[in-house]
mmCIF file of N, CA and C in Angstrom:
data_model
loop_
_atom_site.group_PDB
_atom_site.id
_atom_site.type_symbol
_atom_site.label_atom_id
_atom_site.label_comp_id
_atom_site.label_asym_id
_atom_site.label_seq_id
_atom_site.Cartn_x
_atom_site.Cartn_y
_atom_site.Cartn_z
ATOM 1 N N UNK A 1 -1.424 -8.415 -19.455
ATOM 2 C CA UNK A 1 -0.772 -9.222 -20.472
ATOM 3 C C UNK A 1 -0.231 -8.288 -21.557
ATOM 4 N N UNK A 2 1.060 -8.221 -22.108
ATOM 5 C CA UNK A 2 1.529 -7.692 -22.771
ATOM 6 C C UNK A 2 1.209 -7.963 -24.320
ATOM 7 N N UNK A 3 1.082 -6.379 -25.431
ATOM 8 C CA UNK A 3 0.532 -6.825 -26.398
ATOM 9 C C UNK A 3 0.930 -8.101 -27.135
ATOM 10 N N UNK A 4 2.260 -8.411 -27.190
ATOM 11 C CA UNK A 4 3.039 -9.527 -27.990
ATOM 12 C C UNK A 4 2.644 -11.365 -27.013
ATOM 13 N N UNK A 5 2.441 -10.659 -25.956
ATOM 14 C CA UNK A 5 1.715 -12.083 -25.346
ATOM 15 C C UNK A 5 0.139 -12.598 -25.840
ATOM 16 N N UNK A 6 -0.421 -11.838 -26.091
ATOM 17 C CA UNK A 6 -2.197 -11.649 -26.096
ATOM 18 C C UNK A 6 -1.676 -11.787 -27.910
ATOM 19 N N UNK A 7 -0.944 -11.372 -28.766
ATOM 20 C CA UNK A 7 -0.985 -11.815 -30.094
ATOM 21 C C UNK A 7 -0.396 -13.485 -30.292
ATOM 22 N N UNK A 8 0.741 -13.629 -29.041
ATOM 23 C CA UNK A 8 0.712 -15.443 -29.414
ATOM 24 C C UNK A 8 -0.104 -16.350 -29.157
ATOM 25 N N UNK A 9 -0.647 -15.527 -28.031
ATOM 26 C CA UNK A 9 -2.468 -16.312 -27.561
ATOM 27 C C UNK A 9 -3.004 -16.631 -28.371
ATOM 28 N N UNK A 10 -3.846 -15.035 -29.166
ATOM 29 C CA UNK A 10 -4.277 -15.059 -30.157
ATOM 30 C C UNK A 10 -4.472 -16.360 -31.439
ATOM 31 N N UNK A 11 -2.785 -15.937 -31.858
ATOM 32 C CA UNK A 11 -2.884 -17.034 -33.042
ATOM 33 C C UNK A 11 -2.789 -17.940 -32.901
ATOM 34 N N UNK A 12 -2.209 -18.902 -31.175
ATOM 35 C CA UNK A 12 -2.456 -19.985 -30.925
ATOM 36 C C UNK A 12 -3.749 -20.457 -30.745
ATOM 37 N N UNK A 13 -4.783 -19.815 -30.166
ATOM 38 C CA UNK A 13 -6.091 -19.782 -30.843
ATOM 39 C C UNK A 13 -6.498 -20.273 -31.699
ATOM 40 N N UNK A 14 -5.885 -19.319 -32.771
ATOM 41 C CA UNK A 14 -6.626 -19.123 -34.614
ATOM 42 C C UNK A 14 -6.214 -20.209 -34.755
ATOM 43 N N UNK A 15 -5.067 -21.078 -34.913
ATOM 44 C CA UNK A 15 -4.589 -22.267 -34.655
ATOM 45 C C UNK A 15 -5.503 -23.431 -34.050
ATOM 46 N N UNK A 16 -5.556 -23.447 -33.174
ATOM 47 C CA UNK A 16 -6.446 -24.046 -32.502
ATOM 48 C C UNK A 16 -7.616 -23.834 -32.926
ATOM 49 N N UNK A 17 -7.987 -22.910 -33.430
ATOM 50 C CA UNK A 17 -9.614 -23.269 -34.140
ATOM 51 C C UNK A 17 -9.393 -23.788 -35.317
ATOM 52 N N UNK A 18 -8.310 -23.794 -36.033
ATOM 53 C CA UNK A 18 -7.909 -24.330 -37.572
ATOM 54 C C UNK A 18 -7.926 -25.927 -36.967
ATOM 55 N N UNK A 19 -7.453 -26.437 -35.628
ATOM 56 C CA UNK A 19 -6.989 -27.693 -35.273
ATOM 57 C C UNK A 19 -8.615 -28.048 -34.697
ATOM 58 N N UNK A 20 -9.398 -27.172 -34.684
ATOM 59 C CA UNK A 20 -10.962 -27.688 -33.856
ATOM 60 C C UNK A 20 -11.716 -28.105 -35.418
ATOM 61 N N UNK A 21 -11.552 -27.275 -36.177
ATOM 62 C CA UNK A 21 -12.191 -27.496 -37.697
ATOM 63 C C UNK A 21 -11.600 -28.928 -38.030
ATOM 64 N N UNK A 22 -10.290 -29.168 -38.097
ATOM 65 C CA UNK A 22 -9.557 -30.498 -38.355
ATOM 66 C C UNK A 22 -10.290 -32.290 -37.488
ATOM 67 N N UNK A 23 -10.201 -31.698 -35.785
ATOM 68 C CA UNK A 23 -10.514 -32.172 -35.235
ATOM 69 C C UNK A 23 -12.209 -32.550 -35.332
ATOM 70 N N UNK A 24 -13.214 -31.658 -35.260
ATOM 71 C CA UNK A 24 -14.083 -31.802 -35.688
ATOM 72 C C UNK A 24 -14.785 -32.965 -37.051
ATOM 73 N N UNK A 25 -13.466 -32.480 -38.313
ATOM 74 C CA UNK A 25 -14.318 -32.898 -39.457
ATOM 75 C C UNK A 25 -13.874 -34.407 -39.902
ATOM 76 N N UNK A 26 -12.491 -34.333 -38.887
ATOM 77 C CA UNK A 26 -12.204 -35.992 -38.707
ATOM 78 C C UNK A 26 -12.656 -36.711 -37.646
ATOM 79 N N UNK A 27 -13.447 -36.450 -36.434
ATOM 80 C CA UNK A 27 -13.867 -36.959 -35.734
ATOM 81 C C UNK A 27 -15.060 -37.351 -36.208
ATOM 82 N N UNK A 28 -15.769 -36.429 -36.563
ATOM 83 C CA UNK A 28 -17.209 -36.905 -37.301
ATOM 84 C C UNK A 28 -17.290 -37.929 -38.991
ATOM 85 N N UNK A 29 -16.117 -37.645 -39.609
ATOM 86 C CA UNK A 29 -15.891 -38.555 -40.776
ATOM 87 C C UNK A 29 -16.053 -39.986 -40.145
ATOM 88 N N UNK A 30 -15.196 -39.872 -38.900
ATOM 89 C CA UNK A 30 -14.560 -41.369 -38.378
ATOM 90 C C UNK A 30 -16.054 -42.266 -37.650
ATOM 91 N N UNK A 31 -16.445 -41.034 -36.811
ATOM 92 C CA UNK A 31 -17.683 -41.556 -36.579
ATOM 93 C C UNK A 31 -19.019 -41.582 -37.199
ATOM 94 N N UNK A 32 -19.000 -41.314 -38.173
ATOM 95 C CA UNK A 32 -20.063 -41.449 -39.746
ATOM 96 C C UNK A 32 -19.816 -42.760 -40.431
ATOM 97 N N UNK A 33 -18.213 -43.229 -40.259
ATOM 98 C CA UNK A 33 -18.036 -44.328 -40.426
ATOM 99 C C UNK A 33 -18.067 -45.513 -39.662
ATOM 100 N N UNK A 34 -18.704 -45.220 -38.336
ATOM 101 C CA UNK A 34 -19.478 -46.188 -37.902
ATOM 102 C C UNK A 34 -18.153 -46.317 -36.595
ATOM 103 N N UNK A 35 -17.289 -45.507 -36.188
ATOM 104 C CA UNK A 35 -16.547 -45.609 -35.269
ATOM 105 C C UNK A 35 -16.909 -45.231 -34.080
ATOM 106 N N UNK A 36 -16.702 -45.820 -33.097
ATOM 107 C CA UNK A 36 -17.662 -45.364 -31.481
ATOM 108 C C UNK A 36 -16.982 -43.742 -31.114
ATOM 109 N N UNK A 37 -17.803 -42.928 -30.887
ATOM 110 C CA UNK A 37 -17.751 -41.486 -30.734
ATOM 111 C C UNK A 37 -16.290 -41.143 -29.900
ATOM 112 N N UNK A 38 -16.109 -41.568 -29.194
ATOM 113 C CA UNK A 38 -14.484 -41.439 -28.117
ATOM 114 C C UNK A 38 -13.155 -41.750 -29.421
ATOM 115 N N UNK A 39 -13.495 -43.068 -29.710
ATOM 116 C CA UNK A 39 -12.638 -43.363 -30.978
ATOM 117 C C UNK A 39 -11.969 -42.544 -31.616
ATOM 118 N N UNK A 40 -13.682 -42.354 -32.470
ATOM 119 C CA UNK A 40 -13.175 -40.542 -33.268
ATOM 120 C C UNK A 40 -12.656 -39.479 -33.028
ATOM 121 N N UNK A 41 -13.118 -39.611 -31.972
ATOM 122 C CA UNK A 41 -12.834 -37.895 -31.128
ATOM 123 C C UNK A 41 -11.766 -38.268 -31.122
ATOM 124 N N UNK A 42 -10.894 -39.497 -30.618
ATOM 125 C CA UNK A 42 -9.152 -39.219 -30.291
ATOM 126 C C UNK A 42 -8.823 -39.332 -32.011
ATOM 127 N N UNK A 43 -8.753 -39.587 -32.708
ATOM 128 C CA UNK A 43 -8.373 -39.640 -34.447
ATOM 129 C C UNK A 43 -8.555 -38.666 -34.715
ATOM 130 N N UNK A 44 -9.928 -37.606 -34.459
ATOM 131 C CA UNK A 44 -9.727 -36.121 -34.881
ATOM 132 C C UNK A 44 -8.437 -35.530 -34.201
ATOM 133 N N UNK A 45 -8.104 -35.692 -32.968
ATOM 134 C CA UNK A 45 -7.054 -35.326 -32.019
ATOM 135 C C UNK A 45 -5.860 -35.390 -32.484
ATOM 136 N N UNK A 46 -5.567 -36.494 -32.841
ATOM 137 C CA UNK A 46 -4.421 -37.023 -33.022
ATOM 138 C C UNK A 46 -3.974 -36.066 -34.722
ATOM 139 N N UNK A 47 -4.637 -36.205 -35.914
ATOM 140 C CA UNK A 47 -4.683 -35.602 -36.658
ATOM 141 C C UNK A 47 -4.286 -33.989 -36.513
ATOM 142 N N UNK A 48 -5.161 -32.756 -35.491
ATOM 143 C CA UNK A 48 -4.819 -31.447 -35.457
ATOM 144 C C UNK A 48 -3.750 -31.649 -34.868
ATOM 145 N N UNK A 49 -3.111 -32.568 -34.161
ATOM 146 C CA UNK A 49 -2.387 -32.337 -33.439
ATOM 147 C C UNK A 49 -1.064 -32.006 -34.382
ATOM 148 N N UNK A 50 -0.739 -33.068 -35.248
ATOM 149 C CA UNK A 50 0.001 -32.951 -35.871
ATOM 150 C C UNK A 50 0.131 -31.459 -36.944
ATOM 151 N N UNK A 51 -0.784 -31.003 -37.517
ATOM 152 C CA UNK A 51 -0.929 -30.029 -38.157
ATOM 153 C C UNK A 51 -0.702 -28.528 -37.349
ATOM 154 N N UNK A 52 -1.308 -28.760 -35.877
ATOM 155 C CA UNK A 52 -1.119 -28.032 -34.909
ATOM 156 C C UNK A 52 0.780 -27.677 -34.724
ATOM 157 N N UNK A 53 1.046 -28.475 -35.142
ATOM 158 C CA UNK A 53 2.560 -28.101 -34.031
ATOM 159 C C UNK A 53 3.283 -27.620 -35.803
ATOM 160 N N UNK A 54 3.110 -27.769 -36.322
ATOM 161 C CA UNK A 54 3.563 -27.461 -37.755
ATOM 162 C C UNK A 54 3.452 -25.678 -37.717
ATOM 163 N N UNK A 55 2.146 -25.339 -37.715
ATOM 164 C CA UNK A 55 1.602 -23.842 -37.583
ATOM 165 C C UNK A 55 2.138 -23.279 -36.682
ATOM 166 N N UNK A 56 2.153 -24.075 -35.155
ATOM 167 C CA UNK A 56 2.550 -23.194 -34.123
ATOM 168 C C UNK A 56 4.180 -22.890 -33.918
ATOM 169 N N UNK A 57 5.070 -23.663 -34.611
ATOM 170 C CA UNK A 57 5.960 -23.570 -34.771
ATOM 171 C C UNK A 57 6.392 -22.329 -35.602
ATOM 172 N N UNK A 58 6.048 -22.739 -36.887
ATOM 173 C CA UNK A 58 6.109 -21.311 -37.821
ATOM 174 C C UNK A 58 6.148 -20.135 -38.095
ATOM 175 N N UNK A 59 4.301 -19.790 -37.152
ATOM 176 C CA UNK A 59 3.847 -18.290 -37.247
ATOM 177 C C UNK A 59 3.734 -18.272 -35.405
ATOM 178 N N UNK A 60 3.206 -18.825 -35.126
ATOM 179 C CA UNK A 60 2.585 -18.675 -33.749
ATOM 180 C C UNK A 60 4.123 -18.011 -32.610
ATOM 181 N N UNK A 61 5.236 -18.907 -32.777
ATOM 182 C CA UNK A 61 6.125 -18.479 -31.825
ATOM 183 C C UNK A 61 7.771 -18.293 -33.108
ATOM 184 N N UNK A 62 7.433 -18.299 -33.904
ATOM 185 C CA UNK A 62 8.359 -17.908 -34.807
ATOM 186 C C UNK A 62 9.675 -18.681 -34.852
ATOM 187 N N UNK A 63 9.670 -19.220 -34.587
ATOM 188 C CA UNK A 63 10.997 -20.548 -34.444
ATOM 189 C C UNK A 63 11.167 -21.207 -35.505
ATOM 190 N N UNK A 64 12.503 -20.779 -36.455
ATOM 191 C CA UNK A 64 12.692 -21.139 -37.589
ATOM 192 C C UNK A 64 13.889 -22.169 -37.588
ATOM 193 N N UNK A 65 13.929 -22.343 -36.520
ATOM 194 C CA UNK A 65 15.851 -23.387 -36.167
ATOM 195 C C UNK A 65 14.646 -24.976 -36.854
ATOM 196 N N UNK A 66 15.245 -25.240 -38.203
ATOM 197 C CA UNK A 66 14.473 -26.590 -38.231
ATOM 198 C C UNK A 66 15.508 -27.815 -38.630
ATOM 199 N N UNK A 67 16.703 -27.576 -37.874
ATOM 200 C CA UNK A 67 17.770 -28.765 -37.640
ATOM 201 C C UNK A 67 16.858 -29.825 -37.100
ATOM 202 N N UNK A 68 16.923 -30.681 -37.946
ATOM 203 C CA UNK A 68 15.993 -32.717 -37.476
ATOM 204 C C UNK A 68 16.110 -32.222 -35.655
ATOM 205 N N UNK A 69 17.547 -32.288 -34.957
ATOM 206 C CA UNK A 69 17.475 -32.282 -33.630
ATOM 207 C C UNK A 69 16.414 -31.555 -32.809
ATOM 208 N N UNK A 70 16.336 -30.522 -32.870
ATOM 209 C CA UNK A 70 15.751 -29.523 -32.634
ATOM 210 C C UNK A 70 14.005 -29.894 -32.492
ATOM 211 N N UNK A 71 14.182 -29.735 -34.237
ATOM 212 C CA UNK A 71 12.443 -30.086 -34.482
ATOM 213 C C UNK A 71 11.970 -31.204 -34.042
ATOM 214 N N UNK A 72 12.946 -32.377 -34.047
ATOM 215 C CA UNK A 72 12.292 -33.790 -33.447
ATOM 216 C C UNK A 72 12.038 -33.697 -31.469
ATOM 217 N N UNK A 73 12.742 -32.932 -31.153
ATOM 218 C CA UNK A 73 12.405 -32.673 -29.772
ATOM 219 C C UNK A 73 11.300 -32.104 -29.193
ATOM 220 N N UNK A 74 11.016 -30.756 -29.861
ATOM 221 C CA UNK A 74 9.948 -29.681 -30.053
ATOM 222 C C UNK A 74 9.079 -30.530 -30.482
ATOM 223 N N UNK A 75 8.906 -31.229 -31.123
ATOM 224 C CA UNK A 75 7.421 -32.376 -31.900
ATOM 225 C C UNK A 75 7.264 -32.693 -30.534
ATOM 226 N N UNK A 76 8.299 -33.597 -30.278
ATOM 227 C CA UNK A 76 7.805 -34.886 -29.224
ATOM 228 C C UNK A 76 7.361 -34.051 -28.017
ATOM 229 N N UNK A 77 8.055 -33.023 -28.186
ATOM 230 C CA UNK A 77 7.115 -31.913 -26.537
ATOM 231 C C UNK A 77 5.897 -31.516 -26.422
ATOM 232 N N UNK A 78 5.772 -31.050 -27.907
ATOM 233 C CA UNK A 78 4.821 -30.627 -28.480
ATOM 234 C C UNK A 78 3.257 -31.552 -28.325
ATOM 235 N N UNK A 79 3.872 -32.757 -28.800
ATOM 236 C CA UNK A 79 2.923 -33.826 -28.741
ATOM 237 C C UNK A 79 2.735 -34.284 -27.407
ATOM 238 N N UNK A 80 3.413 -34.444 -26.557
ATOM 239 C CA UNK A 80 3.309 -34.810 -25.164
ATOM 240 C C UNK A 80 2.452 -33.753 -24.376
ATOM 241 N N UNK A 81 2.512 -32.433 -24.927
ATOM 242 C CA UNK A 81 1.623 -31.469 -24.106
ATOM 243 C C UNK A 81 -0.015 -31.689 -24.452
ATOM 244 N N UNK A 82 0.282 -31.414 -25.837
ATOM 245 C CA UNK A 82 -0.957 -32.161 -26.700
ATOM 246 C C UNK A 82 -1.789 -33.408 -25.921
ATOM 247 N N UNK A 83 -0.516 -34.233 -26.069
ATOM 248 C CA UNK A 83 -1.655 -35.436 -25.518
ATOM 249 C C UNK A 83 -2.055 -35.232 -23.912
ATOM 250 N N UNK A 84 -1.573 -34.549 -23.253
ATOM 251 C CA UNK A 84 -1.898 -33.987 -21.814
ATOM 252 C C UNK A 84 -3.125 -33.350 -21.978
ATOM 253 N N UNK A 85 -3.342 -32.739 -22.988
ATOM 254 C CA UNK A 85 -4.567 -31.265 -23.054
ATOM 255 C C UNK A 85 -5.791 -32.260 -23.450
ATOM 256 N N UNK A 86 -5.062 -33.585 -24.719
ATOM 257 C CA UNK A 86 -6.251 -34.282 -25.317
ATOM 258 C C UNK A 86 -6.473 -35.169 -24.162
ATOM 259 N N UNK A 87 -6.048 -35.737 -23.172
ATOM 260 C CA UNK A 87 -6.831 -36.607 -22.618
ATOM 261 C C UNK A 87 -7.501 -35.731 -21.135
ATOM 262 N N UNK A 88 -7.572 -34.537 -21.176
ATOM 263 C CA UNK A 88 -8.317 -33.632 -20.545
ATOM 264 C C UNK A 88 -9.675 -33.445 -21.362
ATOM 265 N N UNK A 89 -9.332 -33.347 -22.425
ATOM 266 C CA UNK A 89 -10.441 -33.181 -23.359
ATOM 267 C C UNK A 89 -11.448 -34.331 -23.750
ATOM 268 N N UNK A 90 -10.640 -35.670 -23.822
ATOM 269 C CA UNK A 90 -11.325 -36.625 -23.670
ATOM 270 C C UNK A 90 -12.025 -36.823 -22.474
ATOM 271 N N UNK A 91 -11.378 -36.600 -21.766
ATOM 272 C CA UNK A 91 -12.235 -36.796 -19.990
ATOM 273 C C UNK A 91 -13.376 -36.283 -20.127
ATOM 274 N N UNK A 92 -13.310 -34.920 -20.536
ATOM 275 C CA UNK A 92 -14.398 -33.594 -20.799
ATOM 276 C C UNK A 92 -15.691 -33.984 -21.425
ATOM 277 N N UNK A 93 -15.168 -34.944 -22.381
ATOM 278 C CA UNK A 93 -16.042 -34.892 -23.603
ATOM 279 C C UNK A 93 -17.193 -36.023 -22.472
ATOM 280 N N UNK A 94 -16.072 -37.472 -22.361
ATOM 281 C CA UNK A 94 -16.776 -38.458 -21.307
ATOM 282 C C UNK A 94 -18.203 -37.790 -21.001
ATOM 283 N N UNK A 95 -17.200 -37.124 -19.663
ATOM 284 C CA UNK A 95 -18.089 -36.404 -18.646
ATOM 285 C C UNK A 95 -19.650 -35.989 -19.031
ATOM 286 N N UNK A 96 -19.239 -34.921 -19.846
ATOM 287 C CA UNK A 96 -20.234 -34.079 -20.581
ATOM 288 C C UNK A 96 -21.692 -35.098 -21.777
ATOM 289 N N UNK A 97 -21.020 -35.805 -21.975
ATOM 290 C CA UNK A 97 -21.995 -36.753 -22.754
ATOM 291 C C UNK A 97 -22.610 -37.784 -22.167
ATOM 292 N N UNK A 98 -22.052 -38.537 -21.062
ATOM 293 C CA UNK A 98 -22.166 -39.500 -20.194
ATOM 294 C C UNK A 98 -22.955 -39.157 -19.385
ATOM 295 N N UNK A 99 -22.566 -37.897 -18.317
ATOM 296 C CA UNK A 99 -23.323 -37.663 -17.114
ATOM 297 C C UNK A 99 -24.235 -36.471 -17.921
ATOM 298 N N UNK A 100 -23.670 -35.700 -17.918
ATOM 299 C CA UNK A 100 -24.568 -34.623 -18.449
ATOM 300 C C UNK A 100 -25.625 -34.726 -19.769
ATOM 301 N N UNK A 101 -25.492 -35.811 -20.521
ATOM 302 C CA UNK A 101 -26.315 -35.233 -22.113
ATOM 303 C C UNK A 101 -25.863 -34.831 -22.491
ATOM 304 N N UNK A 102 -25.196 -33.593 -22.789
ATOM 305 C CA UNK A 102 -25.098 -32.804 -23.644
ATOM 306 C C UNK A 102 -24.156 -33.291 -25.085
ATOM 307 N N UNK A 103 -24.780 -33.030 -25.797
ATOM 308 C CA UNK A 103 -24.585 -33.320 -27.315
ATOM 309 C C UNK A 103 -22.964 -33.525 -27.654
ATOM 310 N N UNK A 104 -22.647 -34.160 -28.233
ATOM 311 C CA UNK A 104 -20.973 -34.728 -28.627
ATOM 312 C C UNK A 104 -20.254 -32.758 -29.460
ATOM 313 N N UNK A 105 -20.912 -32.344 -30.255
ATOM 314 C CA UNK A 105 -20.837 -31.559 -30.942
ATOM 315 C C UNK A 105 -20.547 -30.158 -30.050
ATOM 316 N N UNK A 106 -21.324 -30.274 -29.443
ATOM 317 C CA UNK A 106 -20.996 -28.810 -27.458
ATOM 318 C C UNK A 106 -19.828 -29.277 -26.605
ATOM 319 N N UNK A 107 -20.318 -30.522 -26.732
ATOM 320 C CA UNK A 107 -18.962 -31.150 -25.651
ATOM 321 C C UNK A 107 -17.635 -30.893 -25.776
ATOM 322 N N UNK A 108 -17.196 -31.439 -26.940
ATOM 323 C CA UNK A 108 -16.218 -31.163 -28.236
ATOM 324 C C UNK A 108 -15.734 -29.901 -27.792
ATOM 325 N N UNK A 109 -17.210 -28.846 -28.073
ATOM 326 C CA UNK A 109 -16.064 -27.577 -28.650
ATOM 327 C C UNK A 109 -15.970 -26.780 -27.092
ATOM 328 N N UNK A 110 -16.294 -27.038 -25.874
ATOM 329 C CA UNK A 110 -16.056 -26.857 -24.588
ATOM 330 C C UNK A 110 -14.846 -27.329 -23.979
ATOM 331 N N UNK A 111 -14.918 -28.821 -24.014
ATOM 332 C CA UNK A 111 -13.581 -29.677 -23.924
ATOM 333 C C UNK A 111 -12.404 -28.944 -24.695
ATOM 334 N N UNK A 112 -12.495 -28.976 -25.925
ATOM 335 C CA UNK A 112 -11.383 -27.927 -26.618
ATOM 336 C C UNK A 112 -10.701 -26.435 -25.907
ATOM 337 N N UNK A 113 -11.666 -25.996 -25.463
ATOM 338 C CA UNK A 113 -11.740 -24.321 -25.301
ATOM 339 C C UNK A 113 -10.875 -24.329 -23.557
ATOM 340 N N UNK A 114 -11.680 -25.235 -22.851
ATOM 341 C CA UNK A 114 -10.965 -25.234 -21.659
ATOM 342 C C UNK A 114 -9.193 -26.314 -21.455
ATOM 343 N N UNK A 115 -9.060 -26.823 -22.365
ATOM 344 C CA UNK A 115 -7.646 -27.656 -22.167
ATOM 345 C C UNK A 115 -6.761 -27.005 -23.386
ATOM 346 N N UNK A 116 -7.095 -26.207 -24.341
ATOM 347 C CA UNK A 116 -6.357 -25.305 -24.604
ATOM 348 C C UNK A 116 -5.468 -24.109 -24.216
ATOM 349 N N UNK A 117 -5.873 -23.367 -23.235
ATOM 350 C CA UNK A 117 -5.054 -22.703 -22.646
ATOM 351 C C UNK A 117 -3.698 -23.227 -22.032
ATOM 352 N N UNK A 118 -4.520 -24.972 -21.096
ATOM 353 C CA UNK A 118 -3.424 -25.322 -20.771
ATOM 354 C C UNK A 118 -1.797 -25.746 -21.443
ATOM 355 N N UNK A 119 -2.673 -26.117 -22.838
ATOM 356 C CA UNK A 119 -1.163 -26.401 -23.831
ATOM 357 C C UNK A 119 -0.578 -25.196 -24.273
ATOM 358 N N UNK A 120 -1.468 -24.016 -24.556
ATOM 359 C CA UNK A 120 -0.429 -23.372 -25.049
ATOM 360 C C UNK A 120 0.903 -22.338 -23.709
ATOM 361 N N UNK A 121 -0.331 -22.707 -22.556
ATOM 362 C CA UNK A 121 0.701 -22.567 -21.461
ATOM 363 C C UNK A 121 2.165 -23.046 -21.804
ATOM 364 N N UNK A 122 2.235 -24.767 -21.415
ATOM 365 C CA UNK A 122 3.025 -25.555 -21.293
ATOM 366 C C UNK A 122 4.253 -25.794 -22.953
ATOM 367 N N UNK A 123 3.476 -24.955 -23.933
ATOM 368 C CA UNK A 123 4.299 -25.187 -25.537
ATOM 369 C C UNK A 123 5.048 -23.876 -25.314
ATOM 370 N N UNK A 124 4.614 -23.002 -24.941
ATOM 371 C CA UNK A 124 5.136 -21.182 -25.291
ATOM 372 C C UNK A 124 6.708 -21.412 -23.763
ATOM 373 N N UNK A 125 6.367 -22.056 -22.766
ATOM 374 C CA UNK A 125 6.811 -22.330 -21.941
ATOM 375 C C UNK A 125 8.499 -22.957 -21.548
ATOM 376 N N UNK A 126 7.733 -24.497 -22.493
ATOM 377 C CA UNK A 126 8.353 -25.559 -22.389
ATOM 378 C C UNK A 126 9.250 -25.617 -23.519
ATOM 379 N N UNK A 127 8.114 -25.591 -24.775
ATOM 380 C CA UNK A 127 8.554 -26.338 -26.499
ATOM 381 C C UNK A 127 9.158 -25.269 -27.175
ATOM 382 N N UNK A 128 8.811 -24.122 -27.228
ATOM 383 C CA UNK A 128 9.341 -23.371 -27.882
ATOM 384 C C UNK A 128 10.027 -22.176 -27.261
ATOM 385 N N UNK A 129 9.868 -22.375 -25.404
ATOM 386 C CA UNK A 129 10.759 -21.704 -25.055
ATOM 387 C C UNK A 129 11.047 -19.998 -25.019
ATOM 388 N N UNK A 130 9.442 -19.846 -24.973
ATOM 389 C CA UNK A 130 9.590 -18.619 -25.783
ATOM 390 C C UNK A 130 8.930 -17.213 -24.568
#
């Protein structure tokens, strides 16, 4: 992997852990507020997501063309990959809490770690073309 590939990784990453902190602290707000755990988890989702494509746009793949056309396309790609990765992640989470036990809080940050790669596959690829 070339150094400039392994640095968009990277900060799509750092990103993605900025969007796991997001995801996290609104999933658990939502479900503190008495919302059934899946619920939350997609409201934390939905939330980084948006903040997600803001960052990754910016720094992550450097794409400064922010003509409405452009950016409204790149969102909606953006978000469509997103929601591909989140309902992998939701599956994940299912799985992992349902069959397995294991704690919402492990699940979470496993589910995250493995359907991440796949978006930033499909964004560096697809959305930003890069």
């Amino acid at each position: 992997m070339k150094f400039q590939q392994f640095s968009k990784l990277s900060k799509f990453y750092l990103i993605g852990a900025s969007g796991l902190f997001f995801n996290y602290v609104v999933s658990f707000l939502l479900k503190d507020l008495g919302m059934w755990y899946l619920y939350s988890n997609l409201g934390g989702i939905i939330f980084s997501m948006h903040t997600n494509f803001l960052l990754n746009k910016i720094w992550t793949f450097k794409d400064h063309r922010f003509s409405v056309k452009i950016t409204i396309i790149q969102y909606i790609k953006f978000i469509g990959f997103s929601s591909i990765s989140a309902m992998i992640q939701v599956i994940l989470v299912y799985f992992f809490v349902e069959y397995h036990n294991v704690y919402f809080s492990i699940s979470l940050l496993i589910s995250v770690l493995l359907s991440g790669f796949i978006n930033f596959t499909l964004n560096k690829k697809i959305t930003f073309k890069n």
